[in-house]
mmCIF file with all atom_site columns, C-alpha atoms in Angstrom:
data_model
loop_
_atom_site.group_PDB
_atom_site.id
_atom_site.type_symbol
_atom_site.label_atom_id
_atom_site.label_alt_id
_atom_site.label_comp_id
_atom_site.label_asym_id
_atom_site.label_entity_id
_atom_site.label_seq_id
_atom_site.pdbx_PDB_ins_code
_atom_site.Cartn_x
_atom_site.Cartn_y
_atom_site.Cartn_z
_atom_site.occupancy
_atom_site.B_iso_or_equiv
_atom_site.pdbx_formal_charge
_atom_site.auth_seq_id
_atom_site.auth_comp_id
_atom_site.auth_asym_id
_atom_site.auth_atom_id
_atom_site.pdbx_PDB_model_num
ATOM 1   C CA . MET F 1 1   ? -16.687 26.119 60.404 1.00 52.00 ? 217 MET F CA 1
ATOM 2   C CA . SER F 1 2   ? -13.648 28.091 62.292 1.00 63.00 ? 218 SER F CA 1
ATOM 3   C CA . GLU F 1 3   ? -12.442 24.708 61.397 1.00 77.00 ? 219 GLU F CA 1
ATOM 4   C CA . SER F 1 4   ? -9.046  25.416 59.037 1.00 87.00 ? 220 SER F CA 1
ATOM 5   C CA . ALA F 1 5   ? -8.436  23.128 56.007 1.00 83.00 ? 221 ALA F CA 1
ATOM 6   C CA . ALA F 1 6   ? -4.987  22.432 56.762 1.00 81.00 ? 222 ALA F CA 1
ATOM 7   C CA . SER F 1 7   ? -6.698  21.155 60.384 1.00 85.00 ? 223 SER F CA 1
ATOM 8   C CA . ASN F 1 8   ? -9.613  19.319 59.018 1.00 79.00 ? 224 ASN F CA 1
ATOM 9   C CA . TYR F 1 9   ? -6.888  17.037 56.384 1.00 80.00 ? 225 TYR F CA 1
ATOM 10  C CA . ALA F 1 10  ? -5.045  16.653 59.167 1.00 80.00 ? 226 ALA F CA 1
ATOM 11  C CA . GLY F 1 11  ? -4.081  12.836 59.501 1.00 75.00 ? 227 GLY F CA 1
ATOM 12  C CA . VAL F 1 12  ? -6.678  12.218 56.615 1.00 79.00 ? 228 VAL F CA 1
ATOM 13  C CA . TRP F 1 13  ? -4.803  13.726 53.123 1.00 80.00 ? 229 TRP F CA 1
ATOM 14  C CA . GLY F 1 14  ? -1.023  14.496 52.860 1.00 76.00 ? 230 GLY F CA 1
ATOM 15  C CA . ASN F 1 15  ? 0.581   11.945 52.741 1.00 88.00 ? 231 ASN F CA 1
ATOM 16  C CA . ARG F 1 16  ? 4.149   12.502 51.017 1.00 92.00 ? 232 ARG F CA 1
ATOM 17  C CA . ILE F 1 17  ? 5.138   10.224 48.494 1.00 95.00 ? 233 ILE F CA 1
ATOM 18  C CA . GLY F 1 18  ? 8.502   11.515 47.698 1.00 97.00 ? 234 GLY F CA 1
ATOM 19  C CA . PHE F 1 19  ? 10.712  10.619 44.985 1.00 98.00 ? 235 PHE F CA 1
ATOM 20  C CA . GLY F 1 20  ? 11.713  7.580  43.293 1.00 97.00 ? 236 GLY F CA 1
ATOM 21  C CA . HIS F 1 21  ? 14.169  6.609  40.720 1.00 97.00 ? 237 HIS F CA 1
ATOM 22  C CA . LYS F 1 22  ? 14.404  8.410  38.032 1.00 98.00 ? 238 LYS F CA 1
ATOM 23  C CA . ALA F 1 23  ? 13.001  11.681 37.031 1.00 98.00 ? 239 ALA F CA 1
ATOM 24  C CA . ALA F 1 24  ? 11.076  13.525 34.443 1.00 98.00 ? 240 ALA F CA 1
ATOM 25  C CA . LEU F 1 25  ? 10.747  17.459 34.078 1.00 98.00 ? 241 LEU F CA 1
ATOM 26  C CA . LEU F 1 26  ? 7.432   17.998 32.424 1.00 98.00 ? 242 LEU F CA 1
ATOM 27  C CA . VAL F 1 27  ? 7.257   21.923 31.185 1.00 98.00 ? 243 VAL F CA 1
ATOM 28  C CA . ILE F 1 28  ? 3.836   22.853 30.720 1.00 98.00 ? 244 ILE F CA 1
ATOM 29  C CA . ASP F 1 29  ? 2.508   25.099 28.025 1.00 98.00 ? 245 ASP F CA 1
ATOM 30  C CA . PHE F 1 30  ? 4.934   28.173 29.096 1.00 98.00 ? 246 PHE F CA 1
ATOM 31  C CA . MET F 1 31  ? 3.881   30.128 25.905 1.00 98.00 ? 247 MET F CA 1
ATOM 32  C CA . LYS F 1 32  ? 3.498   34.108 25.219 1.00 98.00 ? 248 LYS F CA 1
ATOM 33  C CA . GLY F 1 33  ? 0.505   34.191 25.883 1.00 98.00 ? 249 GLY F CA 1
ATOM 34  C CA . TYR F 1 34  ? 0.197   34.264 29.620 1.00 98.00 ? 250 TYR F CA 1
ATOM 35  C CA . THR F 1 35  ? 3.302   36.346 29.857 1.00 98.00 ? 251 THR F CA 1
ATOM 36  C CA . THR F 1 36  ? 1.826   39.169 28.106 1.00 98.00 ? 252 THR F CA 1
ATOM 37  C CA . GLU F 1 37  ? 0.453   41.988 29.556 1.00 97.00 ? 253 GLU F CA 1
ATOM 38  C CA . GLY F 1 38  ? -2.387  42.505 27.553 1.00 96.00 ? 254 GLY F CA 1
ATOM 39  C CA . ALA F 1 39  ? -3.276  39.340 26.373 1.00 97.00 ? 255 ALA F CA 1
ATOM 40  C CA . PRO F 1 40  ? -6.578  37.340 27.497 1.00 96.00 ? 256 PRO F CA 1
ATOM 41  C CA . LEU F 1 41  ? -4.273  34.825 29.372 1.00 96.00 ? 257 LEU F CA 1
ATOM 42  C CA . TYR F 1 42  ? -2.230  36.940 31.071 1.00 97.00 ? 258 TYR F CA 1
ATOM 43  C CA . ALA F 1 43  ? -1.603  35.392 34.145 1.00 97.00 ? 259 ALA F CA 1
ATOM 44  C CA . PRO F 1 44  ? 0.988   37.689 36.856 1.00 96.00 ? 260 PRO F CA 1
ATOM 45  C CA . GLY F 1 45  ? 1.759   34.732 38.317 1.00 96.00 ? 261 GLY F CA 1
ATOM 46  C CA . VAL F 1 46  ? 3.480   32.807 35.690 1.00 98.00 ? 262 VAL F CA 1
ATOM 47  C CA . VAL F 1 47  ? 6.262   35.691 34.788 1.00 97.00 ? 263 VAL F CA 1
ATOM 48  C CA . THR F 1 48  ? 7.594   35.048 37.733 1.00 95.00 ? 264 THR F CA 1
ATOM 49  C CA . ALA F 1 49  ? 7.482   30.862 36.972 1.00 98.00 ? 265 ALA F CA 1
ATOM 50  C CA . VAL F 1 50  ? 9.374   31.084 34.065 1.00 98.00 ? 266 VAL F CA 1
ATOM 51  C CA . ARG F 1 51  ? 12.015  32.815 35.489 1.00 97.00 ? 267 ARG F CA 1
ATOM 52  C CA . ILE F 1 52  ? 11.962  29.959 37.870 1.00 97.00 ? 268 ILE F CA 1
ATOM 53  C CA . GLY F 1 53  ? 11.402  27.096 35.655 1.00 98.00 ? 269 GLY F CA 1
ATOM 54  C CA . GLY F 1 54  ? 14.496  28.749 33.260 1.00 98.00 ? 270 GLY F CA 1
ATOM 55  C CA . GLU F 1 55  ? 17.084  28.023 36.719 1.00 98.00 ? 271 GLU F CA 1
ATOM 56  C CA . LEU F 1 56  ? 15.543  24.242 37.112 1.00 98.00 ? 272 LEU F CA 1
ATOM 57  C CA . LEU F 1 57  ? 14.835  23.745 33.705 1.00 98.00 ? 273 LEU F CA 1
ATOM 58  C CA . GLN F 1 58  ? 19.338  24.934 33.201 1.00 98.00 ? 274 GLN F CA 1
ATOM 59  C CA . VAL F 1 59  ? 19.339  22.533 36.063 1.00 98.00 ? 275 VAL F CA 1
ATOM 60  C CA . ALA F 1 60  ? 17.672  19.703 34.045 1.00 98.00 ? 276 ALA F CA 1
ATOM 61  C CA . ARG F 1 61  ? 20.248  19.828 31.545 1.00 98.00 ? 277 ARG F CA 1
ATOM 62  C CA . GLU F 1 62  ? 23.658  19.609 33.781 1.00 98.00 ? 278 GLU F CA 1
ATOM 63  C CA . THR F 1 63  ? 22.016  16.592 35.084 1.00 98.00 ? 279 THR F CA 1
ATOM 64  C CA . ALA F 1 64  ? 20.589  15.121 31.866 1.00 97.00 ? 280 ALA F CA 1
ATOM 65  C CA . THR F 1 65  ? 17.467  14.750 32.923 1.00 98.00 ? 281 THR F CA 1
ATOM 66  C CA . PRO F 1 66  ? 14.551  13.733 30.683 1.00 98.00 ? 282 PRO F CA 1
ATOM 67  C CA . ILE F 1 67  ? 13.200  16.971 30.233 1.00 98.00 ? 283 ILE F CA 1
ATOM 68  C CA . ILE F 1 68  ? 9.437   17.453 27.509 1.00 98.00 ? 284 ILE F CA 1
ATOM 69  C CA . HIS F 1 69  ? 7.760   20.230 27.249 1.00 98.00 ? 285 HIS F CA 1
ATOM 70  C CA . THR F 1 70  ? 3.966   21.078 26.036 1.00 98.00 ? 286 THR F CA 1
ATOM 71  C CA . ASN F 1 71  ? 2.036   22.796 24.148 1.00 98.00 ? 287 ASN F CA 1
ATOM 72  C CA . ILE F 1 72  ? -1.424  23.548 22.958 1.00 98.00 ? 288 ILE F CA 1
ATOM 73  C CA . ARG F 1 73  ? -2.126  23.649 19.283 1.00 98.00 ? 289 ARG F CA 1
ATOM 74  C CA . TYR F 1 74  ? -5.085  24.174 17.192 1.00 98.00 ? 290 TYR F CA 1
ATOM 75  C CA . GLN F 1 75  ? -6.471  23.633 13.540 1.00 97.00 ? 291 GLN F CA 1
ATOM 76  C CA . PRO F 1 76  ? -7.298  27.802 13.112 1.00 95.00 ? 292 PRO F CA 1
ATOM 77  C CA . GLY F 1 77  ? -10.837 28.147 11.811 1.00 94.00 ? 293 GLY F CA 1
ATOM 78  C CA . SER F 1 78  ? -12.451 25.911 12.465 1.00 95.00 ? 294 SER F CA 1
ATOM 79  C CA . PHE F 1 79  ? -10.888 24.844 16.086 1.00 97.00 ? 295 PHE F CA 1
ATOM 80  C CA . GLN F 1 80  ? -12.886 21.355 15.819 1.00 96.00 ? 296 GLN F CA 1
ATOM 81  C CA . ASP F 1 81  ? -9.570  19.601 17.543 1.00 97.00 ? 297 ASP F CA 1
ATOM 82  C CA . GLY F 1 82  ? -10.509 20.964 20.367 1.00 96.00 ? 298 GLY F CA 1
ATOM 83  C CA . GLY F 1 83  ? -14.019 20.682 20.980 1.00 96.00 ? 299 GLY F CA 1
ATOM 84  C CA . MET F 1 84  ? -16.363 21.609 24.228 1.00 96.00 ? 300 MET F CA 1
ATOM 85  C CA . TRP F 1 85  ? -13.385 22.433 25.479 1.00 96.00 ? 301 TRP F CA 1
ATOM 86  C CA . VAL F 1 86  ? -12.412 25.491 23.247 1.00 96.00 ? 302 VAL F CA 1
ATOM 87  C CA . LYS F 1 87  ? -16.247 25.942 23.454 1.00 96.00 ? 303 LYS F CA 1
ATOM 88  C CA . LYS F 1 88  ? -15.857 26.400 27.364 1.00 96.00 ? 304 LYS F CA 1
ATOM 89  C CA . ALA F 1 89  ? -12.631 28.079 27.234 1.00 95.00 ? 305 ALA F CA 1
ATOM 90  C CA . PRO F 1 90  ? -12.925 30.257 23.883 1.00 95.00 ? 306 PRO F CA 1
ATOM 91  C CA . VAL F 1 91  ? -10.024 32.558 24.906 1.00 95.00 ? 307 VAL F CA 1
ATOM 92  C CA . MET F 1 92  ? -8.139  29.265 24.018 1.00 96.00 ? 308 MET F CA 1
ATOM 93  C CA . ARG F 1 93  ? -7.844  30.335 20.691 1.00 96.00 ? 309 ARG F CA 1
ATOM 94  C CA . ASP F 1 94  ? -5.477  32.053 20.352 1.00 96.00 ? 310 ASP F CA 1
ATOM 95  C CA . MET F 1 95  ? -3.086  28.362 20.723 1.00 97.00 ? 311 MET F CA 1
ATOM 96  C CA . VAL F 1 96  ? -2.693  28.479 16.843 1.00 97.00 ? 312 VAL F CA 1
ATOM 97  C CA . GLU F 1 97  ? 0.406   28.245 14.712 1.00 97.00 ? 313 GLU F CA 1
ATOM 98  C CA . GLY F 1 98  ? 1.702   31.875 13.784 1.00 97.00 ? 314 GLY F CA 1
ATOM 99  C CA . ASN F 1 99  ? 0.097   33.237 16.740 1.00 98.00 ? 315 ASN F CA 1
ATOM 100 C CA . PRO F 1 100 ? 3.302   35.087 18.728 1.00 98.00 ? 316 PRO F CA 1
ATOM 101 C CA . LEU F 1 101 ? 0.871   34.445 21.879 1.00 98.00 ? 317 LEU F CA 1
ATOM 102 C CA . ALA F 1 102 ? 1.102   30.811 21.011 1.00 98.00 ? 318 ALA F CA 1
ATOM 103 C CA . GLU F 1 103 ? 5.348   31.196 21.011 1.00 98.00 ? 319 GLU F CA 1
ATOM 104 C CA . PHE F 1 104 ? 7.633   28.677 24.026 1.00 98.00 ? 320 PHE F CA 1
ATOM 105 C CA . CYS F 1 105 ? 8.336   31.945 26.395 1.00 98.00 ? 321 CYS F CA 1
ATOM 106 C CA . ALA F 1 106 ? 12.123  33.053 25.676 1.00 97.00 ? 322 ALA F CA 1
ATOM 107 C CA . GLU F 1 107 ? 13.396  31.667 28.946 1.00 96.00 ? 323 GLU F CA 1
ATOM 108 C CA . VAL F 1 108 ? 12.098  28.456 28.399 1.00 98.00 ? 324 VAL F CA 1
ATOM 109 C CA . THR F 1 109 ? 12.603  27.329 25.015 1.00 98.00 ? 325 THR F CA 1
ATOM 110 C CA . PRO F 1 110 ? 13.387  23.407 24.202 1.00 98.00 ? 326 PRO F CA 1
ATOM 111 C CA . ARG F 1 111 ? 15.990  22.974 22.178 1.00 98.00 ? 327 ARG F CA 1
ATOM 112 C CA . ASP F 1 112 ? 16.153  21.159 19.614 1.00 96.00 ? 328 ASP F CA 1
ATOM 113 C CA . ASP F 1 113 ? 16.960  18.308 21.287 1.00 96.00 ? 329 ASP F CA 1
ATOM 114 C CA . GLU F 1 114 ? 14.073  18.287 23.963 1.00 98.00 ? 330 GLU F CA 1
ATOM 115 C CA . LEU F 1 115 ? 10.913  17.017 22.700 1.00 98.00 ? 331 LEU F CA 1
ATOM 116 C CA . VAL F 1 116 ? 7.812   18.889 22.134 1.00 98.00 ? 332 VAL F CA 1
ATOM 117 C CA . ILE F 1 117 ? 4.443   17.206 23.009 1.00 98.00 ? 333 ILE F CA 1
ATOM 118 C CA . THR F 1 118 ? 1.011   19.019 21.468 1.00 98.00 ? 334 THR F CA 1
ATOM 119 C CA . LYS F 1 119 ? -2.171  19.005 23.342 1.00 98.00 ? 335 LYS F CA 1
ATOM 120 C CA . GLN F 1 120 ? -5.692  19.936 22.689 1.00 98.00 ? 336 GLN F CA 1
ATOM 121 C CA . TYR F 1 121 ? -6.818  20.029 26.545 1.00 98.00 ? 337 TYR F CA 1
ATOM 122 C CA . ALA F 1 122 ? -5.274  20.622 29.753 1.00 97.00 ? 338 ALA F CA 1
ATOM 123 C CA . SER F 1 123 ? -4.355  17.357 30.855 1.00 98.00 ? 339 SER F CA 1
ATOM 124 C CA . ALA F 1 124 ? -0.429  16.906 28.509 1.00 98.00 ? 340 ALA F CA 1
ATOM 125 C CA . PHE F 1 125 ? -1.549  13.059 28.993 1.00 98.00 ? 341 PHE F CA 1
ATOM 126 C CA . PHE F 1 126 ? -5.185  13.203 27.445 1.00 98.00 ? 342 PHE F CA 1
ATOM 127 C CA . GLY F 1 127 ? -4.950  11.746 23.716 1.00 97.00 ? 343 GLY F CA 1
ATOM 128 C CA . THR F 1 128 ? -1.435  12.297 23.977 1.00 98.00 ? 344 THR F CA 1
ATOM 129 C CA . SER F 1 129 ? 2.264   9.565  23.956 1.00 98.00 ? 345 SER F CA 1
ATOM 130 C CA . LEU F 1 130 ? 3.183   11.272 27.192 1.00 98.00 ? 346 LEU F CA 1
ATOM 131 C CA . ALA F 1 131 ? 2.708   7.922  29.434 1.00 98.00 ? 347 ALA F CA 1
ATOM 132 C CA . PRO F 1 132 ? 4.090   5.276  26.816 1.00 98.00 ? 348 PRO F CA 1
ATOM 133 C CA . THR F 1 133 ? 7.175   7.554  26.574 1.00 98.00 ? 349 THR F CA 1
ATOM 134 C CA . LEU F 1 134 ? 8.076   8.514  30.045 1.00 98.00 ? 350 LEU F CA 1
ATOM 135 C CA . HIS F 1 135 ? 7.285   4.483  30.917 1.00 98.00 ? 351 HIS F CA 1
ATOM 136 C CA . SER F 1 136 ? 9.757   3.514  27.874 1.00 98.00 ? 352 SER F CA 1
ATOM 137 C CA . GLN F 1 137 ? 12.365  5.649  30.026 1.00 97.00 ? 353 GLN F CA 1
ATOM 138 C CA . GLY F 1 138 ? 12.165  3.743  33.379 1.00 98.00 ? 354 GLY F CA 1
ATOM 139 C CA . VAL F 1 139 ? 10.760  7.344  34.829 1.00 98.00 ? 355 VAL F CA 1
ATOM 140 C CA . ASP F 1 140 ? 8.843   7.082  37.727 1.00 98.00 ? 356 ASP F CA 1
ATOM 141 C CA . THR F 1 141 ? 9.043   10.444 39.016 1.00 98.00 ? 357 THR F CA 1
ATOM 142 C CA . LEU F 1 142 ? 7.526   13.814 37.603 1.00 98.00 ? 358 LEU F CA 1
ATOM 143 C CA . ILE F 1 143 ? 8.331   17.183 37.757 1.00 98.00 ? 359 ILE F CA 1
ATOM 144 C CA . LEU F 1 144 ? 5.687   19.366 36.750 1.00 98.00 ? 360 LEU F CA 1
ATOM 145 C CA . ILE F 1 145 ? 6.245   23.813 36.027 1.00 98.00 ? 361 ILE F CA 1
ATOM 146 C CA . GLY F 1 146 ? 4.633   25.371 33.836 1.00 98.00 ? 362 GLY F CA 1
ATOM 147 C CA . CYS F 1 147 ? 1.297   26.842 33.909 1.00 98.00 ? 363 CYS F CA 1
ATOM 148 C CA . SER F 1 148 ? -1.977  27.751 34.923 1.00 97.00 ? 364 SER F CA 1
ATOM 149 C CA . THR F 1 149 ? -1.740  26.045 38.515 1.00 98.00 ? 365 THR F CA 1
ATOM 150 C CA . SER F 1 150 ? -5.869  26.020 38.422 1.00 97.00 ? 366 SER F CA 1
ATOM 151 C CA . GLY F 1 151 ? -6.100  24.043 34.590 1.00 97.00 ? 367 GLY F CA 1
ATOM 152 C CA . CYS F 1 152 ? -3.050  22.366 32.158 1.00 98.00 ? 368 CYS F CA 1
ATOM 153 C CA . VAL F 1 153 ? -0.797  21.272 35.809 1.00 98.00 ? 369 VAL F CA 1
ATOM 154 C CA . ARG F 1 154 ? -4.111  20.191 37.894 1.00 98.00 ? 370 ARG F CA 1
ATOM 155 C CA . ALA F 1 155 ? -4.856  18.007 34.967 1.00 98.00 ? 371 ALA F CA 1
ATOM 156 C CA . THR F 1 156 ? -1.741  16.284 34.284 1.00 98.00 ? 372 THR F CA 1
ATOM 157 C CA . ALA F 1 157 ? -1.193  15.721 37.713 1.00 98.00 ? 373 ALA F CA 1
ATOM 158 C CA . VAL F 1 158 ? -3.986  14.023 38.372 1.00 98.00 ? 374 VAL F CA 1
ATOM 159 C CA . ASP F 1 159 ? -4.131  12.105 35.692 1.00 98.00 ? 375 ASP F CA 1
ATOM 160 C CA . GLY F 1 160 ? 0.019   11.897 36.384 1.00 98.00 ? 376 GLY F CA 1
ATOM 161 C CA . VAL F 1 161 ? -1.377  9.748  39.795 1.00 98.00 ? 377 VAL F CA 1
ATOM 162 C CA . GLN F 1 162 ? -3.410  8.013  37.735 1.00 98.00 ? 378 GLN F CA 1
ATOM 163 C CA . HIS F 1 163 ? -1.062  6.602  35.354 1.00 98.00 ? 379 HIS F CA 1
ATOM 164 C CA . GLY F 1 164 ? 1.051   5.155  38.031 1.00 98.00 ? 380 GLY F CA 1
ATOM 165 C CA . PHE F 1 165 ? 3.322   8.444  38.777 1.00 98.00 ? 381 PHE F CA 1
ATOM 166 C CA . ARG F 1 166 ? 4.976   10.127 41.538 1.00 98.00 ? 382 ARG F CA 1
ATOM 167 C CA . VAL F 1 167 ? 4.003   13.729 40.791 1.00 98.00 ? 383 VAL F CA 1
ATOM 168 C CA . MET F 1 168 ? 6.175   16.343 42.954 1.00 98.00 ? 384 MET F CA 1
ATOM 169 C CA . VAL F 1 169 ? 4.952   19.894 42.039 1.00 98.00 ? 385 VAL F CA 1
ATOM 170 C CA . VAL F 1 170 ? 7.559   23.157 42.535 1.00 98.00 ? 386 VAL F CA 1
ATOM 171 C CA . ARG F 1 171 ? 5.408   25.397 44.237 1.00 98.00 ? 387 ARG F CA 1
ATOM 172 C CA . ASP F 1 172 ? 7.214   28.747 42.552 1.00 98.00 ? 388 ASP F CA 1
ATOM 173 C CA . GLY F 1 173 ? 7.540   26.920 39.266 1.00 98.00 ? 389 GLY F CA 1
ATOM 174 C CA . VAL F 1 174 ? 3.927   26.987 38.248 1.00 98.00 ? 390 VAL F CA 1
ATOM 175 C CA . GLY F 1 175 ? 1.392   30.427 38.542 1.00 98.00 ? 391 GLY F CA 1
ATOM 176 C CA . ASP F 1 176 ? -1.724  31.362 38.275 1.00 97.00 ? 392 ASP F CA 1
ATOM 177 C CA . ARG F 1 177 ? -4.009  34.526 37.090 1.00 96.00 ? 393 ARG F CA 1
ATOM 178 C CA . HIS F 1 178 ? -4.916  34.956 40.826 1.00 96.00 ? 394 HIS F CA 1
ATOM 179 C CA . GLU F 1 179 ? -3.349  33.539 44.040 1.00 96.00 ? 395 GLU F CA 1
ATOM 180 C CA . GLY F 1 180 ? -7.004  32.040 44.898 1.00 96.00 ? 396 GLY F CA 1
ATOM 181 C CA . PRO F 1 181 ? -7.062  29.210 42.353 1.00 96.00 ? 397 PRO F CA 1
ATOM 182 C CA . HIS F 1 182 ? -3.368  29.290 42.563 1.00 98.00 ? 398 HIS F CA 1
ATOM 183 C CA . GLU F 1 183 ? -3.177  28.452 46.411 1.00 97.00 ? 399 GLU F CA 1
ATOM 184 C CA . ALA F 1 184 ? -6.526  26.538 46.232 1.00 97.00 ? 400 ALA F CA 1
ATOM 185 C CA . ASN F 1 185 ? -5.223  24.242 43.789 1.00 97.00 ? 401 ASN F CA 1
ATOM 186 C CA . LEU F 1 186 ? -1.948  23.500 45.535 1.00 98.00 ? 402 LEU F CA 1
ATOM 187 C CA . PHE F 1 187 ? -2.872  22.408 48.467 1.00 97.00 ? 403 PHE F CA 1
ATOM 188 C CA . ASP F 1 188 ? -5.429  20.343 46.604 1.00 97.00 ? 404 ASP F CA 1
ATOM 189 C CA . ILE F 1 189 ? -3.161  18.761 45.025 1.00 98.00 ? 405 ILE F CA 1
ATOM 190 C CA . ASP F 1 190 ? -0.376  18.433 47.547 1.00 97.00 ? 406 ASP F CA 1
ATOM 191 C CA . SER F 1 191 ? -3.243  16.943 49.774 1.00 97.00 ? 407 SER F CA 1
ATOM 192 C CA . LYS F 1 192 ? -4.524  14.087 46.902 1.00 97.00 ? 408 LYS F CA 1
ATOM 193 C CA . TYR F 1 193 ? -2.390  13.539 44.167 1.00 98.00 ? 409 TYR F CA 1
ATOM 194 C CA . GLY F 1 194 ? 1.498   14.723 44.003 1.00 98.00 ? 410 GLY F CA 1
ATOM 195 C CA . ASP F 1 195 ? 3.875   16.065 46.753 1.00 98.00 ? 411 ASP F CA 1
ATOM 196 C CA . VAL F 1 196 ? 4.080   20.249 46.663 1.00 98.00 ? 412 VAL F CA 1
ATOM 197 C CA . ILE F 1 197 ? 7.581   21.012 46.714 1.00 98.00 ? 413 ILE F CA 1
ATOM 198 C CA . ASP F 1 198 ? 9.750   24.363 46.258 1.00 97.00 ? 414 ASP F CA 1
ATOM 199 C CA . SER F 1 199 ? 12.427  24.994 43.292 1.00 98.00 ? 415 SER F CA 1
ATOM 200 C CA . GLY F 1 200 ? 15.490  24.648 45.813 1.00 98.00 ? 416 GLY F CA 1
ATOM 201 C CA . GLU F 1 201 ? 14.475  21.221 47.073 1.00 98.00 ? 417 GLU F CA 1
ATOM 202 C CA . ALA F 1 202 ? 13.900  19.950 43.183 1.00 98.00 ? 418 ALA F CA 1
ATOM 203 C CA . MET F 1 203 ? 17.765  21.240 42.324 1.00 98.00 ? 419 MET F CA 1
ATOM 204 C CA . ALA F 1 204 ? 18.924  19.577 45.082 1.00 97.00 ? 420 ALA F CA 1
ATOM 205 C CA . TRP F 1 205 ? 17.133  15.858 44.517 1.00 97.00 ? 421 TRP F CA 1
ATOM 206 C CA . LEU F 1 206 ? 18.255  16.527 40.706 1.00 97.00 ? 422 LEU F CA 1
ATOM 207 C CA . LYS F 1 207 ? 21.582  17.312 41.298 1.00 96.00 ? 423 LYS F CA 1
ATOM 208 C CA . ARG F 1 208 ? 22.362  13.938 44.015 1.00 89.00 ? 424 ARG F CA 1
#
């Protein structure tokens, strides 16, 4: 087919939803395994995203925006809490307490007063208290940064809209190990599950 994906989707998918009344910044799995060269999970696109994420995190702190971080942890040895996902993706076995690759990247390390939600699967909503935590604070908009675009970011975006949130994915604040899946998933998210925006737009809205 010679028709582009954008023209094929035009007028059918891609409606903009925009920001609501109150946003929270969700920082997804910015752990050193994704930014350490030679590590199995290393994703070059995440390196830049961490830097942008640090800038956006600072703006969120200055504007008293609710901030939630996620990480991944498994029971070492058995990894039974990883279920079928760890069987499908055994690379995730690095995510155990005490492994330096499972530590937060320095630029986006949570402060003591910032909530950290630990998960075992891709979506930050699956098996966690994220949705009720956000609803109890009156949050209707989620600004997503983190990694990876094709994995935990996409899964969280899909579940976010299904839980009734306006999902904003920061294009330069998310990353993946390859540009192809990164761009394809941003296209899908922007078409069907939320709005893909740049960090400048996110920061400007928070400052307002």
